[in-house]
Coordinates of C-alpha atoms in Angstrom, one line a residue:
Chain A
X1 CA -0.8 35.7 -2.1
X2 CA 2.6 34.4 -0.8
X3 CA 2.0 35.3 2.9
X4 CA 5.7 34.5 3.5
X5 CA 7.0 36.5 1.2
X6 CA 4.8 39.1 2.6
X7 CA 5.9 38.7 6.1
X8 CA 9.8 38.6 5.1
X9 CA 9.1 42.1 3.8
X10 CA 7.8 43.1 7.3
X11 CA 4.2 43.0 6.9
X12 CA 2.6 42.6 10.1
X13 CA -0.5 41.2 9.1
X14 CA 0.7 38.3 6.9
X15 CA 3.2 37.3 9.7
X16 CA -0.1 36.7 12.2
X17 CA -2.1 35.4 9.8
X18 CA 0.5 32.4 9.2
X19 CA 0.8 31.9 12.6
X20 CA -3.0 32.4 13.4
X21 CA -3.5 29.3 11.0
X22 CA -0.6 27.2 12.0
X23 CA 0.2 27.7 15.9
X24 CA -2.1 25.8 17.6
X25 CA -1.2 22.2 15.7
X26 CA 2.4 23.0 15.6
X27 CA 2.2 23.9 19.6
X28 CA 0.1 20.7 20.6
X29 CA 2.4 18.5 17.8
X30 CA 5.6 19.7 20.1
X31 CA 4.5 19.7 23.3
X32 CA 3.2 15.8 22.4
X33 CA 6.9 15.5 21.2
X34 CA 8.8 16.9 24.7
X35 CA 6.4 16.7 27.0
X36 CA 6.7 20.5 28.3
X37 CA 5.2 23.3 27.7
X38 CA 7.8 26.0 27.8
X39 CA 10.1 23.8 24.9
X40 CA 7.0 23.5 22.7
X41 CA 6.3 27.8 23.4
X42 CA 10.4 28.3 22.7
X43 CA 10.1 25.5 19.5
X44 CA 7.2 27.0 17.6
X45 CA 8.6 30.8 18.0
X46 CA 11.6 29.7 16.7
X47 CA 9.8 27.9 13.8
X48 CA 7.7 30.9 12.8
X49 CA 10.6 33.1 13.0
X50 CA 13.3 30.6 10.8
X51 CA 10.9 31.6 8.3
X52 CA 12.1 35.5 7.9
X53 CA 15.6 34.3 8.0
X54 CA 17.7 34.6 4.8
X55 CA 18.9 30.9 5.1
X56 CA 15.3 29.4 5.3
X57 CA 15.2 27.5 2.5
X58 CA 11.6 27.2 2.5
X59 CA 10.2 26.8 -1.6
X60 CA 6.4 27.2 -1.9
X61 CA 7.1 25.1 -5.0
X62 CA 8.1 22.6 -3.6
X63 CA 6.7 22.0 -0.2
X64 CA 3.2 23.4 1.5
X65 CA 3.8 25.6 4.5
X66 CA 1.8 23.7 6.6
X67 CA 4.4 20.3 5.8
X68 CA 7.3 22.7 6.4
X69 CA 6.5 24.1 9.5
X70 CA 5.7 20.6 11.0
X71 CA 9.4 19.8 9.5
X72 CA 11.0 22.6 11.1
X73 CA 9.2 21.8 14.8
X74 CA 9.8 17.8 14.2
X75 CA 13.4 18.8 13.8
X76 CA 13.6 20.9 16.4
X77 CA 11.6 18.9 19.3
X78 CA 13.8 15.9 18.5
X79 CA 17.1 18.3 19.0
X80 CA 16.0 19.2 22.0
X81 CA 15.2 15.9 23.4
X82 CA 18.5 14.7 21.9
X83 CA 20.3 17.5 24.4
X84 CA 17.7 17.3 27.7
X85 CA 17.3 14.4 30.1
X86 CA 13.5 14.5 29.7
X87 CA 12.4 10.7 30.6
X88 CA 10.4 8.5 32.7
X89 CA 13.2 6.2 33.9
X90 CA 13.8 7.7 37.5
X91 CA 9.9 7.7 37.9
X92 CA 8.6 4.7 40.0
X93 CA 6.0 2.6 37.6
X94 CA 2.4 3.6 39.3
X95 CA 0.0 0.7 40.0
X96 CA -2.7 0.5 37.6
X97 CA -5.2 0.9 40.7
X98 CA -3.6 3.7 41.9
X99 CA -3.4 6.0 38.6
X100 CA -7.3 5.2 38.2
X101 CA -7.6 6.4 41.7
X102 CA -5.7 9.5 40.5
X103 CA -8.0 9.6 37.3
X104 CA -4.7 9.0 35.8
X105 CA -5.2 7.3 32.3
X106 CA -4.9 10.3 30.7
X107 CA -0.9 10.2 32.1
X108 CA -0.8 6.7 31.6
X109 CA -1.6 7.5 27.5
X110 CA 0.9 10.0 28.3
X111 CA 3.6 8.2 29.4
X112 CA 3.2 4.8 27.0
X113 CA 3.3 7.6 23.9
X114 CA 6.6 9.5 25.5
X115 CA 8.4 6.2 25.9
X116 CA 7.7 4.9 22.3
X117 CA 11.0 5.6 20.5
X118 CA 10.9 9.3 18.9
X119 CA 10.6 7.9 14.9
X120 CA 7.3 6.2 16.1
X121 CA 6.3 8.7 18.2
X122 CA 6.0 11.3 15.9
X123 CA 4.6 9.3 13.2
X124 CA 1.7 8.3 15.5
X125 CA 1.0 11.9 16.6
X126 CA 0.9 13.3 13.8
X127 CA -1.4 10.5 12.5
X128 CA -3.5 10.0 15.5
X129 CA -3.4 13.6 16.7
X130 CA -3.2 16.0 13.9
X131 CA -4.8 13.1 11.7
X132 CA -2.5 14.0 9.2
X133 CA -2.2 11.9 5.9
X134 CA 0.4 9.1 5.7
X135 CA 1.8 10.6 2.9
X136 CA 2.5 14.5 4.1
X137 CA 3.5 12.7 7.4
X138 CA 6.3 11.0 5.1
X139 CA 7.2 14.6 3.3
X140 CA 7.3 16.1 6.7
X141 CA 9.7 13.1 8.3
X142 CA 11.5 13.0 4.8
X143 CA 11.0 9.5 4.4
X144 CA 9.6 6.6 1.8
X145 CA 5.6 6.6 2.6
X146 CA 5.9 2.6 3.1
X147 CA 8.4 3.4 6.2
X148 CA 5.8 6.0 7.8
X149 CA 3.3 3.4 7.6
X150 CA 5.3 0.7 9.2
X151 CA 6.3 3.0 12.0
X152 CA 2.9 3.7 12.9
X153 CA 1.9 0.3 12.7
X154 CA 4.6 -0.5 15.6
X155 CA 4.1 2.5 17.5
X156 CA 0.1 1.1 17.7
X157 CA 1.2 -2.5 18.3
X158 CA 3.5 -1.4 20.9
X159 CA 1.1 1.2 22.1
X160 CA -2.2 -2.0 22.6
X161 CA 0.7 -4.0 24.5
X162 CA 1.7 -1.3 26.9
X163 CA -2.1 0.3 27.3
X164 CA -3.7 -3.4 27.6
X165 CA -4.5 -2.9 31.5
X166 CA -7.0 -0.1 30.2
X167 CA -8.3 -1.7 27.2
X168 CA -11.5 -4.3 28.6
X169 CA -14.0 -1.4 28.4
X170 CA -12.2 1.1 29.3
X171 CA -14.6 0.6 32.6
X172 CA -11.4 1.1 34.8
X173 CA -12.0 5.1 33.4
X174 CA -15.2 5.2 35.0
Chain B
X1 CA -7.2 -4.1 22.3
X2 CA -8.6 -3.6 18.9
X3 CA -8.0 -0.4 16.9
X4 CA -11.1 1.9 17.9
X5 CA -9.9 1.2 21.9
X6 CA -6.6 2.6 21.2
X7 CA -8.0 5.1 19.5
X8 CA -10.4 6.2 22.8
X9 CA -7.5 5.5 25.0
X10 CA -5.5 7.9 23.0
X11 CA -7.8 10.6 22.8
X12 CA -7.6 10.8 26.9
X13 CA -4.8 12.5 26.4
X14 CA -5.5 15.9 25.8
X15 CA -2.9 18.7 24.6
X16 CA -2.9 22.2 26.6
X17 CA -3.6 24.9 24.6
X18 CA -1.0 27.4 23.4
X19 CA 0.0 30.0 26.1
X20 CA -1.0 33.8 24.9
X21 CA 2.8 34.1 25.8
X22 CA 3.7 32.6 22.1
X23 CA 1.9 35.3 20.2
X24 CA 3.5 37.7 21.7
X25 CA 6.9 36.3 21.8
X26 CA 6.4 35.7 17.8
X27 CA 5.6 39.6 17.6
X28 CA 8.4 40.5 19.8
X29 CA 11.0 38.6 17.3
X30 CA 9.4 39.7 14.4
X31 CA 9.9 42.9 14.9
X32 CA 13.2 42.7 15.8
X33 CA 13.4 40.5 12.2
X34 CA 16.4 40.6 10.1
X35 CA 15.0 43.5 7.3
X36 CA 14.2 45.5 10.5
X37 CA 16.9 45.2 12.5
X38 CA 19.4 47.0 10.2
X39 CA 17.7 50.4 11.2
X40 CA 17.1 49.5 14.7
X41 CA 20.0 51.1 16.1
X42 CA 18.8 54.8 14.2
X43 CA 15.5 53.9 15.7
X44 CA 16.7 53.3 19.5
X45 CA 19.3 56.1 19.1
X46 CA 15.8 58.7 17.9
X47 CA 13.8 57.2 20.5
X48 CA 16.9 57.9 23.0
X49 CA 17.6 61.4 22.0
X50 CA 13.7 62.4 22.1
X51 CA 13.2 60.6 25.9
X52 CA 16.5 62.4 27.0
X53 CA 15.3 66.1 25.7
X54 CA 12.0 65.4 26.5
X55 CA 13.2 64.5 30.2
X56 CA 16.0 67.4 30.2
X57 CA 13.0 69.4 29.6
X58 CA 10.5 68.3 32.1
X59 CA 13.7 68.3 34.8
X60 CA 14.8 72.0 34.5
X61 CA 12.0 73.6 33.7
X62 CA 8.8 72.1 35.2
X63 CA 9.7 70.4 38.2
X64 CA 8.8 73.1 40.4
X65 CA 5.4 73.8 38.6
X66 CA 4.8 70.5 38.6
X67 CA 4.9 70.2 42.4
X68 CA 2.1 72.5 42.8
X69 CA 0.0 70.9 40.3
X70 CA 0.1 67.2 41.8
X71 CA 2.8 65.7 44.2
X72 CA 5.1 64.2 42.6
X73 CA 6.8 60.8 44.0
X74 CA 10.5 59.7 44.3
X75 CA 11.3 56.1 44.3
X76 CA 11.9 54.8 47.9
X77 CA 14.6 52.3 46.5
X78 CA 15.3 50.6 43.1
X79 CA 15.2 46.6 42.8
X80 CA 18.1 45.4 40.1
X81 CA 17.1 41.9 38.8
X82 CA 17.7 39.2 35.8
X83 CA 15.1 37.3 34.1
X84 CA 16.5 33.4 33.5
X85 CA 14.8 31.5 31.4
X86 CA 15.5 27.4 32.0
X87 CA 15.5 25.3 29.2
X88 CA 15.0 21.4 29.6
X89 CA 18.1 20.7 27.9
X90 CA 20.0 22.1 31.0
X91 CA 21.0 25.6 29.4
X92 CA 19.8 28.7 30.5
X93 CA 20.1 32.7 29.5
X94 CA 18.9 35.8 30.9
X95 CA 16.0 37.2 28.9
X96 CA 16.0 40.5 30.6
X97 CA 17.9 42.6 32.9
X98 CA 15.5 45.2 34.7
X99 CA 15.3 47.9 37.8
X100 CA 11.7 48.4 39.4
X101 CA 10.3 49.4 42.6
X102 CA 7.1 49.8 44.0
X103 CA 4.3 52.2 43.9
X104 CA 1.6 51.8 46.4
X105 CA 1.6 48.3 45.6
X106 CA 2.3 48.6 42.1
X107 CA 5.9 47.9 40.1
X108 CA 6.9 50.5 38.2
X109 CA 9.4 49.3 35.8
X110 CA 12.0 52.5 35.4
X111 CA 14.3 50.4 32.6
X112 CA 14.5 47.1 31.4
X113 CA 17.1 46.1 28.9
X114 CA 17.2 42.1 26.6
X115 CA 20.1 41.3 26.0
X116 CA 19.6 38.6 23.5
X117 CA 17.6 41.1 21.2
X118 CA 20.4 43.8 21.3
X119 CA 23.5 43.7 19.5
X120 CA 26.5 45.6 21.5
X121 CA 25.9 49.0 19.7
X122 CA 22.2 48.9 20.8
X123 CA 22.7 47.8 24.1
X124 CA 25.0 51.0 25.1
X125 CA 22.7 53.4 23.9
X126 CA 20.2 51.0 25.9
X127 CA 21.7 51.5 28.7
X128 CA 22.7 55.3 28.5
X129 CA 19.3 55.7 27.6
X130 CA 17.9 53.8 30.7
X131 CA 20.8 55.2 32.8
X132 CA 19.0 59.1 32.1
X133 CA 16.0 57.2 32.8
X134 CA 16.7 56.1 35.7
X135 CA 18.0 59.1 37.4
X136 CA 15.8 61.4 36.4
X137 CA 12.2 60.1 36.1
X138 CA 11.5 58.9 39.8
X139 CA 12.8 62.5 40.8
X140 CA 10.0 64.9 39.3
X141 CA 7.5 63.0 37.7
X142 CA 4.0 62.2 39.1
X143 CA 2.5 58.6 38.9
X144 CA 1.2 59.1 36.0
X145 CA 3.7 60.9 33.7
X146 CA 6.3 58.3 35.4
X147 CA 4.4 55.8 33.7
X148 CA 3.5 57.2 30.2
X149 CA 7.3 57.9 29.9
X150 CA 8.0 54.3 30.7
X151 CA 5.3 53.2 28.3
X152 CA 7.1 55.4 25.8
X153 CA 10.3 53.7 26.3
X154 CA 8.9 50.0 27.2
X155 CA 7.6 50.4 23.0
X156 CA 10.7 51.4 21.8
X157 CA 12.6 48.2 22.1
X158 CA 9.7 46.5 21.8
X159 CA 9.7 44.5 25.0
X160 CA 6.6 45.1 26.8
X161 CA 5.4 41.5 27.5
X162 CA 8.5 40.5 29.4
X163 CA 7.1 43.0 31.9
X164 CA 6.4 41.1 35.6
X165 CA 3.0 41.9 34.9
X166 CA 2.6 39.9 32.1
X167 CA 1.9 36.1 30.7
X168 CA 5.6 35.5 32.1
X169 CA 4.7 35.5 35.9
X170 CA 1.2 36.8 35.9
X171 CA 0.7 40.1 37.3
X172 CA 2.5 40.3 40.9
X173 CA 3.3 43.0 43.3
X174 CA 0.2 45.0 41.8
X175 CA -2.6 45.5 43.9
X176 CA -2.9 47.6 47.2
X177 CA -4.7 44.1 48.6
X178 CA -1.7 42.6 48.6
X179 CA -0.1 45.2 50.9
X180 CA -3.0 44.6 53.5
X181 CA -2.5 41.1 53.9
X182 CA 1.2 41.5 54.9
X183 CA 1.9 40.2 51.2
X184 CA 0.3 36.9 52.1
X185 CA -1.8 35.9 49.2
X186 CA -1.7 32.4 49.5
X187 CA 0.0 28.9 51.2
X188 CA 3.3 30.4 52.6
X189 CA 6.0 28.0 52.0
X190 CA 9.0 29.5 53.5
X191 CA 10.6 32.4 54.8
X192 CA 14.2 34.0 53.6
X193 CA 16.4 36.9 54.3
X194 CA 17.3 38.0 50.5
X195 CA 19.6 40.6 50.1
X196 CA 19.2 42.4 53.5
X197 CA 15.1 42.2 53.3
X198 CA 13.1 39.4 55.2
X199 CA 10.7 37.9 52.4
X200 CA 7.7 35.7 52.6
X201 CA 7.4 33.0 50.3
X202 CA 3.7 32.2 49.1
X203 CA 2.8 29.6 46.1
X204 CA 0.2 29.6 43.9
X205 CA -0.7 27.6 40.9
X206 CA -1.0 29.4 37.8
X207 CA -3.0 26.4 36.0
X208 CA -2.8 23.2 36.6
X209 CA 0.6 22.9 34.8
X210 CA 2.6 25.6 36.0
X211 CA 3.2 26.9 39.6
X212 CA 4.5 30.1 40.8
X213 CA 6.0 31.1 44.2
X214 CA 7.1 34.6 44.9
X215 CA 9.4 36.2 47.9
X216 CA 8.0 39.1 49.0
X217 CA 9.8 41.9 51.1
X218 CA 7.1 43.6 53.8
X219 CA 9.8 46.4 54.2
X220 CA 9.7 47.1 50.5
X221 CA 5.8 46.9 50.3
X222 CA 5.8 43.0 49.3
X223 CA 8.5 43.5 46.2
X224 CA 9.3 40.1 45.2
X225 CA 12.7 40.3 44.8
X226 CA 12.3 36.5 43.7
X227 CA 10.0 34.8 41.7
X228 CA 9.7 31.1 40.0
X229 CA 7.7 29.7 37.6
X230 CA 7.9 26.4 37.3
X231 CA 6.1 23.5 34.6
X232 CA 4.9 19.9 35.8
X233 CA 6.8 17.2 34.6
X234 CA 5.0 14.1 33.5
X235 CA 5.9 12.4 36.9
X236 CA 4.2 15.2 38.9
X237 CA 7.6 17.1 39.7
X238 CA 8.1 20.4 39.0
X239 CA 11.0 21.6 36.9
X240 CA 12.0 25.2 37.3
X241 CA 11.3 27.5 33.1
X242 CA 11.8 31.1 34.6
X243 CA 13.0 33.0 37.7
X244 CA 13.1 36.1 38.2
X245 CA 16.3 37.2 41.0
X246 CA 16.7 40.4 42.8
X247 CA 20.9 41.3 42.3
X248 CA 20.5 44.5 44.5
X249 CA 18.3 46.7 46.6
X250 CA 19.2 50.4 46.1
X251 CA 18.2 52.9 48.6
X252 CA 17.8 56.4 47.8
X253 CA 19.7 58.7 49.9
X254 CA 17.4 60.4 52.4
X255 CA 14.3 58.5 52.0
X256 CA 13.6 55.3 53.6
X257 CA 12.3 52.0 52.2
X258 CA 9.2 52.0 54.8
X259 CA 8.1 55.2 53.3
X260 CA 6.2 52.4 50.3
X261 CA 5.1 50.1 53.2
X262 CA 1.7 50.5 54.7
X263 CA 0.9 48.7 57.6
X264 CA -1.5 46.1 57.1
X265 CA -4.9 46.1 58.4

């Protein structure tokens, strides 16, 4: 049964039952991408809803909803970071000390991910996070699978020299 | 740092979970879809014609009988206000323009109009719609029909979980405890005159991402004619997502605000 189809004809119950199944990775996928909440609320409505436009030109032939979806949020998050300020540059750098003292890692993961540039970024989230194959993560960046895997290879490189501080042990967490 | 620290260091980092808020923000725009929206307007214009007999009705012939059956309330003053929604890209839009008031500590919503969900056409009848609303249903109704007609309205353009009392800002202004702590109801964090009214700022966190502060007015049995939400950034700042703004205080002729207030303690 072609749930979209089903929901572009205004059945109810197909419409929650594709967003039942696909909401929660697409919300935590753009939220890792901005770093807010309310753009990764406003990104996945808008990505379930592009689907009962005319224009979508989504093609169960060709591409699995799941890969589109992620497509359509990927596309969007990186829109909207294009147009905000979002950053970390006006934010004094916290002493490592000082962030444990503030059980802080988890901001310090946060930060080192948000500053890798946006092609790595969401290569490693979707990789780490989702643990989504290499090759959907290329179908759903639209790239050759051999790039995907060299942008996550940097984003991990770059991601052990940023994170070192924490990485003996990880006793600093406890 | 080999591979499997990474990997523990990057599972610290967990996502939130989806805010409730999504799902029904997905219904509300699915609803208002492409394949439905072509009949929309017959709908709203139905919808309108039934409220305004149904309220032509109730206003010439039962007001009187409806006095002796339960007393029936008229609203002190009516609250005009705009939703804004804040976008981190620097743009904003108004998601909902609305007129409430309080009820012993409760907001009754009399209209409330989107204006990104109506096209022009819809929006008139909208408002001519809300206009008969407005003048007639806080004049005869009791408490409870008040409210089943706005709940008849409110599901005609489809728009009941903007409502204050909703995932938007939490439910405020409900509650006659608020009304006996002098609309304190947590850490006070200012004080402003808005719009005439003398309001009490109190903040509260909503969880541990979002915070909310609220200007209450004593004189209009703590109406927040302001409220923010706002969303932690990822250096601990807070950057403002939604306010709701009082834009006028209407009071009706002959009746006085204080007649909502009770004194607390």
């Amino acid at each position: 049964m072609d749930l979209v189809k089903a929901a572009r004809k205004g059945e109810e119950a197909a419409f929650l039952q594709l967003f039942d199944e696909h909401h929660l990775p697409l919300f935590r996928f753009a939220y890792r991408l901005t770093g807010s909440m309310a753009d990764a609320e406003d990104i996945v409505q808008e990505c379930f809803l592009s689907l009962l436009r005319k224009e979508c030109t989504y093609d169960p032939k060709r591409t699995p909803i799941r890969t589109y979806l992620f497509g359509i949020v990927r596309n969007q998050s990186l829109k909207r970071l294009r147009k905000s300020s979002f950053g970390l540059d006006g934010t004094a750098p916290l002493s490592p000390e000082s962030e444990v003292l503030r059980n802080e890692m988890e901001d310090a993961v946060a930060r080192a991910v948000m500053e890798l540039p946006d092609i790595q970024r969401e290569v490693l989230v979707l990789a780490h996070y989702e643990q989504m194959p290499l090759a959907e993560i290329a179908q759903v960046l639209g790239v050759e699978l051999g790039a995907a895997k060299s942008r996550l290879q940097r984003a991990r490189a770059s991601l052990k020299e940023t994170l070192a501080v924490y990485a003996p042990g990880m006793e600093r967490k406890r | 740092m080999n591979d499997t620290e990474l990997d523990q260091l990057l599972n610290t980092w967990d996502a939130p979970p989806a805010p409730a808020s999504l799902r029904a923000g997905v219904l509300v725009g699915f609803h208002a879809g492409p394949e439905r929206r072509k009949f929309r307007g017959v709908r709203i214009l139905i919808a309108a014609v039934g409220v305004g007999v149904f309220l032509l009705a109730v206003t010439l012939a039962l007001p009187q009988t409806l006095s002796l059956i339960s007393p029936t309330v008229r609203a002190p003053y009516i609250v005009d206000s705009d939703v804004v929604r804040y976008r981190s890209d620097g743009t904003s839009s108004v998601e909902v323009h609305l007129a409430s008031y309080n009820n012993n500590g409760s907001e009754i919503v009399v209209y409330e109009v989107s204006p990104s969900l109506l096209t022009d056409l819809q929006l008139g009848l909208q408002a001519v719609n809300s206009a008969w609303t407005r003048l007639t249903l806080p004049l005869a109704l009791s408490p409870e029909m008040l409210e089943k007609a706005n709940s008849i309205a409110r599901g005609s353009i489809g728009l009941d979980h903007y409502r204050l009392c909703s995932q938007s800002f939490g439910c405020v202004g409900s509650g006659p405890a608020l009304l006996h702590t002098g609309c304190v109801i947590g850490p006070v964090v200012g004080n402003e005159t808005i719009l005439e009214h003398p309001t009490v700022a109190v903040q509260s966190m909503l969880d541990d991402q979002r915070r909310r502060t609220m200007w209450m007015a004593p004189d209009l049995g703590c109406f927040a004619l302001r409220i923010t939400t706002e969303e932690r950034r990822s250096d601990g700042t807070f950057r403002l997502v939604r306010k709701k703004q009082a834009t006028k205080v209407t009071l009706t002729p002959g009746k006085s605000a204080a007649t909502s207030r009770k004194t607390p303690g």
